[in-house]
Coordinates of N, CA and C in Angstrom, one line a residue:
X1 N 107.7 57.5 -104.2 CA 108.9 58.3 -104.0 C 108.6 59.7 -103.7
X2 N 107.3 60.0 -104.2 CA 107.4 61.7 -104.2 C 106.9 61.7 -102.4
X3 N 106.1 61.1 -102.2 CA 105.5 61.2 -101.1 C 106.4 60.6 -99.9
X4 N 107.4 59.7 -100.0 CA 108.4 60.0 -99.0 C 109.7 61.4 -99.0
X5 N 109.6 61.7 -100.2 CA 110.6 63.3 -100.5 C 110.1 64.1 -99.3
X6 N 109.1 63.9 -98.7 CA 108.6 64.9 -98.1 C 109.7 64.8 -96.4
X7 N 110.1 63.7 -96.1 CA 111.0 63.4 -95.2 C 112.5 64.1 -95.7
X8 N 112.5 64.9 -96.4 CA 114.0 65.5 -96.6 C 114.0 66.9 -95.8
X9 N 112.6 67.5 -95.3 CA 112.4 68.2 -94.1 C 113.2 67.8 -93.2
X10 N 114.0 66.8 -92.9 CA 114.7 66.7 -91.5 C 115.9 67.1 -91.5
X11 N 116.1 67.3 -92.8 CA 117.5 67.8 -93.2 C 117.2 69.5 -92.3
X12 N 116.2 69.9 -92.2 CA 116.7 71.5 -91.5 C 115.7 70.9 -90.1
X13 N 114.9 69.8 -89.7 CA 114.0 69.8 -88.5 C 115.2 69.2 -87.3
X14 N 116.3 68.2 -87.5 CA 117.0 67.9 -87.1 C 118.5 69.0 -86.3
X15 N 119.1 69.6 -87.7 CA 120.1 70.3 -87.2 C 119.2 71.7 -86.0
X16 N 118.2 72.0 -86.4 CA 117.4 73.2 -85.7 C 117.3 72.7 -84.2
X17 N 116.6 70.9 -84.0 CA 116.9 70.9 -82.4 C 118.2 70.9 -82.0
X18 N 119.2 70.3 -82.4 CA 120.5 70.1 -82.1 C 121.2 71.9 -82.1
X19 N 120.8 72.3 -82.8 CA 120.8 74.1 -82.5 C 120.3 74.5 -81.2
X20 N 118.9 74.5 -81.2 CA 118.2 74.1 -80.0 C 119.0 74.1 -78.8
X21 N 119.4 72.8 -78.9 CA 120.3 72.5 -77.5 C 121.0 72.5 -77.2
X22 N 122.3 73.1 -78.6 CA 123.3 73.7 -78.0 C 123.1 75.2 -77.4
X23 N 121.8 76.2 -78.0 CA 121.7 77.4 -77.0 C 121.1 77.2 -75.9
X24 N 120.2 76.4 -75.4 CA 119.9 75.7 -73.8 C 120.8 75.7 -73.5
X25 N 121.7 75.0 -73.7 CA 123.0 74.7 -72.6 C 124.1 75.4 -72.9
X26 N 124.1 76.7 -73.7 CA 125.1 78.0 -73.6 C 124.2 79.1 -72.5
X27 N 122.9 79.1 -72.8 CA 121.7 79.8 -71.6 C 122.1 79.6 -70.4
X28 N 122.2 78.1 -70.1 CA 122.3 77.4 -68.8 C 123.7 78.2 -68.4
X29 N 124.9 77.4 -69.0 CA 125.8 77.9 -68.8 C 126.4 79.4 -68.4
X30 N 125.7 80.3 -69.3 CA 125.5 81.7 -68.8 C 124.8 82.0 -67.4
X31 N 123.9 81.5 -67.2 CA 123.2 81.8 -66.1 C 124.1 81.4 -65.2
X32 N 124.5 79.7 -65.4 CA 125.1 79.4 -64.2 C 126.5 80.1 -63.4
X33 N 127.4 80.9 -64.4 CA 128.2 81.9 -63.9 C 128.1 83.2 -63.8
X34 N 126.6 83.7 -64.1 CA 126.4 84.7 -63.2 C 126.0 84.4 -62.0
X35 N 125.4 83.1 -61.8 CA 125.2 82.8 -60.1 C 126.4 82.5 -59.4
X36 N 127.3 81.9 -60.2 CA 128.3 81.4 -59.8 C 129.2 82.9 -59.1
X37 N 129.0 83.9 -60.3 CA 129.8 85.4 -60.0 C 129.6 85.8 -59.0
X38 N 128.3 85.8 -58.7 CA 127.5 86.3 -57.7 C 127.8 85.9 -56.4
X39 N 127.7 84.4 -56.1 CA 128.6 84.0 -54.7 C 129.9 84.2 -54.8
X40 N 130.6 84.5 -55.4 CA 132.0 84.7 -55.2 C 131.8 86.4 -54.7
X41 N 131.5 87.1 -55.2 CA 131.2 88.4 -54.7 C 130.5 88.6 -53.5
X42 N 129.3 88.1 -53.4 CA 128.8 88.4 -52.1 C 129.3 87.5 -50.9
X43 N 129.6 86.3 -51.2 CA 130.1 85.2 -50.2 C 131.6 84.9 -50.1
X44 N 132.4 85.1 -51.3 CA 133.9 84.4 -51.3 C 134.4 86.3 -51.0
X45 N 135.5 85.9 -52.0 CA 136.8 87.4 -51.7 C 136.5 87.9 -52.9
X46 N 134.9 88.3 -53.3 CA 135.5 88.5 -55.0 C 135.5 89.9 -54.6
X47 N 136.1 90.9 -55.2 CA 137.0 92.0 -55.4 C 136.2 92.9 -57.0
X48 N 135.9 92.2 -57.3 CA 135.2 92.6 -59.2 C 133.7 93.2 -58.8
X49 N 133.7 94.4 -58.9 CA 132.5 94.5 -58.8 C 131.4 94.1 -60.1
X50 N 130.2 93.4 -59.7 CA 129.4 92.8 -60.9 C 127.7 93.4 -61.1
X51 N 127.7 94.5 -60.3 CA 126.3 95.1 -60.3 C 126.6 95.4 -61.8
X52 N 127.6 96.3 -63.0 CA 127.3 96.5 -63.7 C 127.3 95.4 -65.1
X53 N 127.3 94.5 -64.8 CA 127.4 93.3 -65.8 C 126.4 92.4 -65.0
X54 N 126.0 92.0 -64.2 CA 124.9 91.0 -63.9 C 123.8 91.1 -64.7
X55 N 123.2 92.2 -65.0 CA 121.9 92.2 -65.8 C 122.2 92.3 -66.9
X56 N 123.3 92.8 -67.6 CA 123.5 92.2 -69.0 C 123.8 90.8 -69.2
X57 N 124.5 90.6 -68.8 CA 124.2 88.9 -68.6 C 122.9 88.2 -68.4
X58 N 122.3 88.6 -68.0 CA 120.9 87.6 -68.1 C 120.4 87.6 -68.9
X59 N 120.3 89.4 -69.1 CA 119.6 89.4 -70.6 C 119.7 88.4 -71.9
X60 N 121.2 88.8 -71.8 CA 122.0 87.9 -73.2 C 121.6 86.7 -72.9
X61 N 121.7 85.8 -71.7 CA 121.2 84.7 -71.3 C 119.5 84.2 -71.8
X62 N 119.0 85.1 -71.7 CA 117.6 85.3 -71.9 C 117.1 85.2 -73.3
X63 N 117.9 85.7 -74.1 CA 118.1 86.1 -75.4 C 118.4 85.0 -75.8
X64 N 119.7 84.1 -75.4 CA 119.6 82.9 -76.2 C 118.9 82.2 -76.1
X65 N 117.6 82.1 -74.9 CA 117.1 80.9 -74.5 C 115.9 81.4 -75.9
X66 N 115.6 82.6 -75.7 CA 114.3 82.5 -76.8 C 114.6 82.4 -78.4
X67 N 116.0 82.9 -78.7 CA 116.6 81.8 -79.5 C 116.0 80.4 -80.1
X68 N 117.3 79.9 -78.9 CA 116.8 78.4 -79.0 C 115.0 78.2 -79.0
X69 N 114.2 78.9 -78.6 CA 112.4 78.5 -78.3 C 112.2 78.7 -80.2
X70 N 113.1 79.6 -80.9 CA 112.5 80.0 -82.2 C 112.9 78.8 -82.6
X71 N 113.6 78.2 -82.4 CA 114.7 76.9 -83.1 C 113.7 75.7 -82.7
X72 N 113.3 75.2 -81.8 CA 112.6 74.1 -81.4 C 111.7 74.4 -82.2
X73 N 110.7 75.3 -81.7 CA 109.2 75.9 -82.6 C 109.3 75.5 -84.0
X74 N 110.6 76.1 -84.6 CA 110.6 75.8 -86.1 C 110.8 74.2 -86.5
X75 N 111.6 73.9 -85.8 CA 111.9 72.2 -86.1 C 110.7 71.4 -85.7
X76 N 109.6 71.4 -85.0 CA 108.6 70.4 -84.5 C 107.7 71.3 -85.4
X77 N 107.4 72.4 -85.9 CA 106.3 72.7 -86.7 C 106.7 72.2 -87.7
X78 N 107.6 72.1 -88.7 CA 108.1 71.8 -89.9 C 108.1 70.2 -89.8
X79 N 107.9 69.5 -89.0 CA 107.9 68.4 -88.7 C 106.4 67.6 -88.6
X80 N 106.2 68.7 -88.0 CA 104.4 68.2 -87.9 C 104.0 68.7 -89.3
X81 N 104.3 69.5 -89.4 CA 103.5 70.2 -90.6 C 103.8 69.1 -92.6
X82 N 105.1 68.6 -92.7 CA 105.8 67.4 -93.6 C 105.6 66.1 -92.9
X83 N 105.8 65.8 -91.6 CA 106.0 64.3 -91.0 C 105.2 63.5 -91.0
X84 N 104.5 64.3 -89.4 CA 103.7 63.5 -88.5 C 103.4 64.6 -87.7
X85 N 101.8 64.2 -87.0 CA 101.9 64.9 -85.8 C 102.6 64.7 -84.5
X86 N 103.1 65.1 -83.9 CA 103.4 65.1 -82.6 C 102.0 64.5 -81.8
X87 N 102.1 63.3 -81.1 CA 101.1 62.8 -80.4 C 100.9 63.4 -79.3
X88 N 102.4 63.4 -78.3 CA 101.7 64.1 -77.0 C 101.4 65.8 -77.3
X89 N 102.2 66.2 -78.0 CA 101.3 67.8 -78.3 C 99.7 67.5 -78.7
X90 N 99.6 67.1 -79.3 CA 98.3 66.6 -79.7 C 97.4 66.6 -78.5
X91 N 97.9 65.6 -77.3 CA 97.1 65.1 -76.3 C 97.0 66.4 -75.4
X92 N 97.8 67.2 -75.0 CA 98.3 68.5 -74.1 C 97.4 69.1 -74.4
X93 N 97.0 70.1 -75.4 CA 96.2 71.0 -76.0 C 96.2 71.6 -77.4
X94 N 95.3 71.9 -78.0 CA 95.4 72.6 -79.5 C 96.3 73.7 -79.9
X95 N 96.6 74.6 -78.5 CA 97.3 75.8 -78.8 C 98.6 75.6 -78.2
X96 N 99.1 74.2 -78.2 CA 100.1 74.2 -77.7 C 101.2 74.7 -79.1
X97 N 102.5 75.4 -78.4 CA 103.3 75.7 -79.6 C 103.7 75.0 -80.6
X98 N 103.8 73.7 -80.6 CA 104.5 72.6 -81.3 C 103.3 72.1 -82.2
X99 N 101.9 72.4 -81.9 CA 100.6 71.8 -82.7 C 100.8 73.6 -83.7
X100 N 100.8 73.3 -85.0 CA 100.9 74.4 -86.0 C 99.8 73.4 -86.8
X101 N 99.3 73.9 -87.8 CA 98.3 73.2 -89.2 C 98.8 74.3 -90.2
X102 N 99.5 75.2 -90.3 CA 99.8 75.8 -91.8 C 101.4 76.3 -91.3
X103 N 101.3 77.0 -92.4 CA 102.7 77.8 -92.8 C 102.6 79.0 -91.5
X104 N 101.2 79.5 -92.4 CA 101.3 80.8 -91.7 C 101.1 80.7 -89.9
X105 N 100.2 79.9 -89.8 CA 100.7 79.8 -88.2 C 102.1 79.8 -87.9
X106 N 102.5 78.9 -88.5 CA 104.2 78.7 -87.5 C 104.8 80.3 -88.0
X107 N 105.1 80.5 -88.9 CA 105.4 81.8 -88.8 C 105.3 83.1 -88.0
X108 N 103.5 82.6 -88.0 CA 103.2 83.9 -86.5 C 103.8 83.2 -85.3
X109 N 103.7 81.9 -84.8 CA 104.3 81.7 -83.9 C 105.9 81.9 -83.5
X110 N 106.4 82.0 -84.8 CA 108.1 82.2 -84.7 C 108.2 84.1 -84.2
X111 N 107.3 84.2 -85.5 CA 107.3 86.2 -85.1 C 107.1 86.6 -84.3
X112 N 106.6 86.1 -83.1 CA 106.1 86.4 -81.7 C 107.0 85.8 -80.9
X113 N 107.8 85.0 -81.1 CA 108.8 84.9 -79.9 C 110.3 86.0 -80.6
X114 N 110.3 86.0 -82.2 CA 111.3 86.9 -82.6 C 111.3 88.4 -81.9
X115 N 109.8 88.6 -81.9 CA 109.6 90.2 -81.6 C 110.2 90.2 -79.9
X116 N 109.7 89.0 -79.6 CA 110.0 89.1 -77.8 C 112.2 89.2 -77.6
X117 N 112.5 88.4 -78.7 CA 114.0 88.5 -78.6 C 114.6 89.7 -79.0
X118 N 113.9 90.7 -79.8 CA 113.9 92.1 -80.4 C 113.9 92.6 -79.0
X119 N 112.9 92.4 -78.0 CA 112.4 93.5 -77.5 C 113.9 93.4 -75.9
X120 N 114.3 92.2 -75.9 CA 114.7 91.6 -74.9 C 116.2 92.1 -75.2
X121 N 116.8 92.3 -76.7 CA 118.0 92.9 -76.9 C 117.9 94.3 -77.1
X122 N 116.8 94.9 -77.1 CA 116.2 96.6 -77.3 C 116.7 96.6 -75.6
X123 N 115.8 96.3 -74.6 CA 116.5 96.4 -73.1 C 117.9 96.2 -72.9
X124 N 118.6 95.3 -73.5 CA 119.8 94.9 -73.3 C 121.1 96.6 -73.3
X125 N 120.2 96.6 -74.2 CA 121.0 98.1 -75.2 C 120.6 99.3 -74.3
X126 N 119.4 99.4 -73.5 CA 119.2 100.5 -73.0 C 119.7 100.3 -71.6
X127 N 120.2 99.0 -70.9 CA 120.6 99.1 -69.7 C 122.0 99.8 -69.9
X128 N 122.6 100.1 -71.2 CA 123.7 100.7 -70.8 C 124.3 101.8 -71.5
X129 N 122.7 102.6 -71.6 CA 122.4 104.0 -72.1 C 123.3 104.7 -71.0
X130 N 123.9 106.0 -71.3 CA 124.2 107.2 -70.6 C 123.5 107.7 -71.4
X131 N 122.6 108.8 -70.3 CA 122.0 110.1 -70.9 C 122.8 111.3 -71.2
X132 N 123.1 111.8 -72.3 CA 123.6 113.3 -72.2 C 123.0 114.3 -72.7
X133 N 121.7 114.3 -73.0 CA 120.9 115.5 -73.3 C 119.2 115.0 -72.9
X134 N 118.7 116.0 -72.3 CA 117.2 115.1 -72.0 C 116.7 115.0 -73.1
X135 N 116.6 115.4 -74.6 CA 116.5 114.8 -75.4 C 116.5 113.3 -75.4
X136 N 117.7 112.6 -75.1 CA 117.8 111.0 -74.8 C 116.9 110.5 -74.7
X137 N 116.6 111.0 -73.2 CA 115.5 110.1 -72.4 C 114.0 110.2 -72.9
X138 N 113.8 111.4 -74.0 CA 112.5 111.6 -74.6 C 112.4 110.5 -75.6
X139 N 113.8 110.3 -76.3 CA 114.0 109.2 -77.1 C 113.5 107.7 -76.6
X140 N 114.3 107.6 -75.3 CA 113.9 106.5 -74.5 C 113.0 106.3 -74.7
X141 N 111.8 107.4 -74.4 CA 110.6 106.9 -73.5 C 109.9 106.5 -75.1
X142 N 110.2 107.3 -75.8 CA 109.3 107.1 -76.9 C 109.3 105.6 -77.4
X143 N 110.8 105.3 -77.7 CA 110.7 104.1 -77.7 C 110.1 102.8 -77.2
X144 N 110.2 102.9 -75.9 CA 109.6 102.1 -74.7 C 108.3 102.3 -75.2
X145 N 107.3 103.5 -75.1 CA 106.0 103.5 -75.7 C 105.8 102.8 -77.0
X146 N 106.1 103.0 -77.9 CA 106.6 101.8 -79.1 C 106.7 100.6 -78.8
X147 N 107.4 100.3 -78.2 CA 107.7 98.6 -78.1 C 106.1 98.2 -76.9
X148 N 105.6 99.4 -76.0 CA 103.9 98.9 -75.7 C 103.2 98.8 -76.8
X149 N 103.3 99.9 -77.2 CA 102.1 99.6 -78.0 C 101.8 98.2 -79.4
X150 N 103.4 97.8 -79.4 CA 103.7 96.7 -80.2 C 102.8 95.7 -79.9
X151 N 103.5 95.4 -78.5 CA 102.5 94.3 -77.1 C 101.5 94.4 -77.0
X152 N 100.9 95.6 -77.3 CA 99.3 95.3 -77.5 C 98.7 94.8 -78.1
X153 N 99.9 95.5 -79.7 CA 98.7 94.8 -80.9 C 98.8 93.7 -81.3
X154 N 99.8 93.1 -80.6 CA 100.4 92.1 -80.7 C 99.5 91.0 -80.0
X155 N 99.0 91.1 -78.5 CA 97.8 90.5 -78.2 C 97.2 90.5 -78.7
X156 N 96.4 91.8 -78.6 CA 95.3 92.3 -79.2 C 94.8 91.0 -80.6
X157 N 96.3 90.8 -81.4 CA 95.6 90.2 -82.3 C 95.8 88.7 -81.9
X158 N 96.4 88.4 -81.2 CA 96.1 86.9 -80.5 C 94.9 86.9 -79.9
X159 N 94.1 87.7 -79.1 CA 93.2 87.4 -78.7 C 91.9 87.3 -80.0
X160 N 92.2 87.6 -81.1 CA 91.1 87.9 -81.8 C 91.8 86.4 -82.7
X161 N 92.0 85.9 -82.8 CA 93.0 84.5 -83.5 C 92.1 83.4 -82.5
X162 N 91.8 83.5 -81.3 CA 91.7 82.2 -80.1 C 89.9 82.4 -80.1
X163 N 89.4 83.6 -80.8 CA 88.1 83.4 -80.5 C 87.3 83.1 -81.6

């Protein structure tokens, strides 16, 4: 009994794909009417100008999809990690995302696509900066340098994890 309890993991591995796929196909959907916006403006009568909302929109789009990647990641790690392994991850390669062996892996693997959804709504927010003092843009830049230097150490320590 104790050793099938461990199958009450599905209770959060299950609703998380189903999460999953409802932000895929809100992503999709997003994308698809900015494409959609987009031929109506350049090809039909559209009248709306959309230069300044097209790239917010993606972004946001963008944002959900890596969302949804934290959602999948968490549900097949927690899965592999209580269940079973995943066979064909198995077969594909060791560092594929879905092959985890501890806690703390899947966590760094979540943290690293969280920090990329951080960095992906940090852009979001600056595409619709007005500057009113060059102060600002020193702010800007600093931050932008910040979120490099993040990405580096952020490899940096991936690369030292794969050797």
């Amino acid at each position: 009994m104790l050793w099938n309890s461990r199958l009450l993991v599905m209770l959060a591995v299950l609703p998380s794909l189903l999460g999953a796929t409802v932000l895929f196909l809100i992503g999709t959907a997003d994308m698809i009417q900015v494409a959609a916006d987009a031929a109506v403006y350049y090809f039909g009568s559209g009248t709306e100008d959309i230069h300044d909302t097209v790239v917010p929109k993606i972004i946001i789009a963008v944002d959900i999809y890596l969302i949804a990647i934290v959602l999948l990641i968490f549900g097949s790690g927690v899965y592999r990690l209580f269940v079973s392994p995943i066979d064909q991850a198995e077969e594909k390669s060791p560092s594929h995302p879905f092959n985890v062996s501890s806690f703390d892996q899947l966590k760094d693997k979540i943290a690293r696509v969280v920090i990329l959804a951080v960095i992906i709504e940090f852009f979001r927010a600056v595409v619709d900066i007005r500057f009113q003092t060059p102060l600002d843009a020193i702010y800007l830049a600093v931050s932008v340098l910040a979120l490099a230097g993040a990405l580096y150490l952020m490899s940096h320590a991936h690369r030292k994890e794969s050797h």
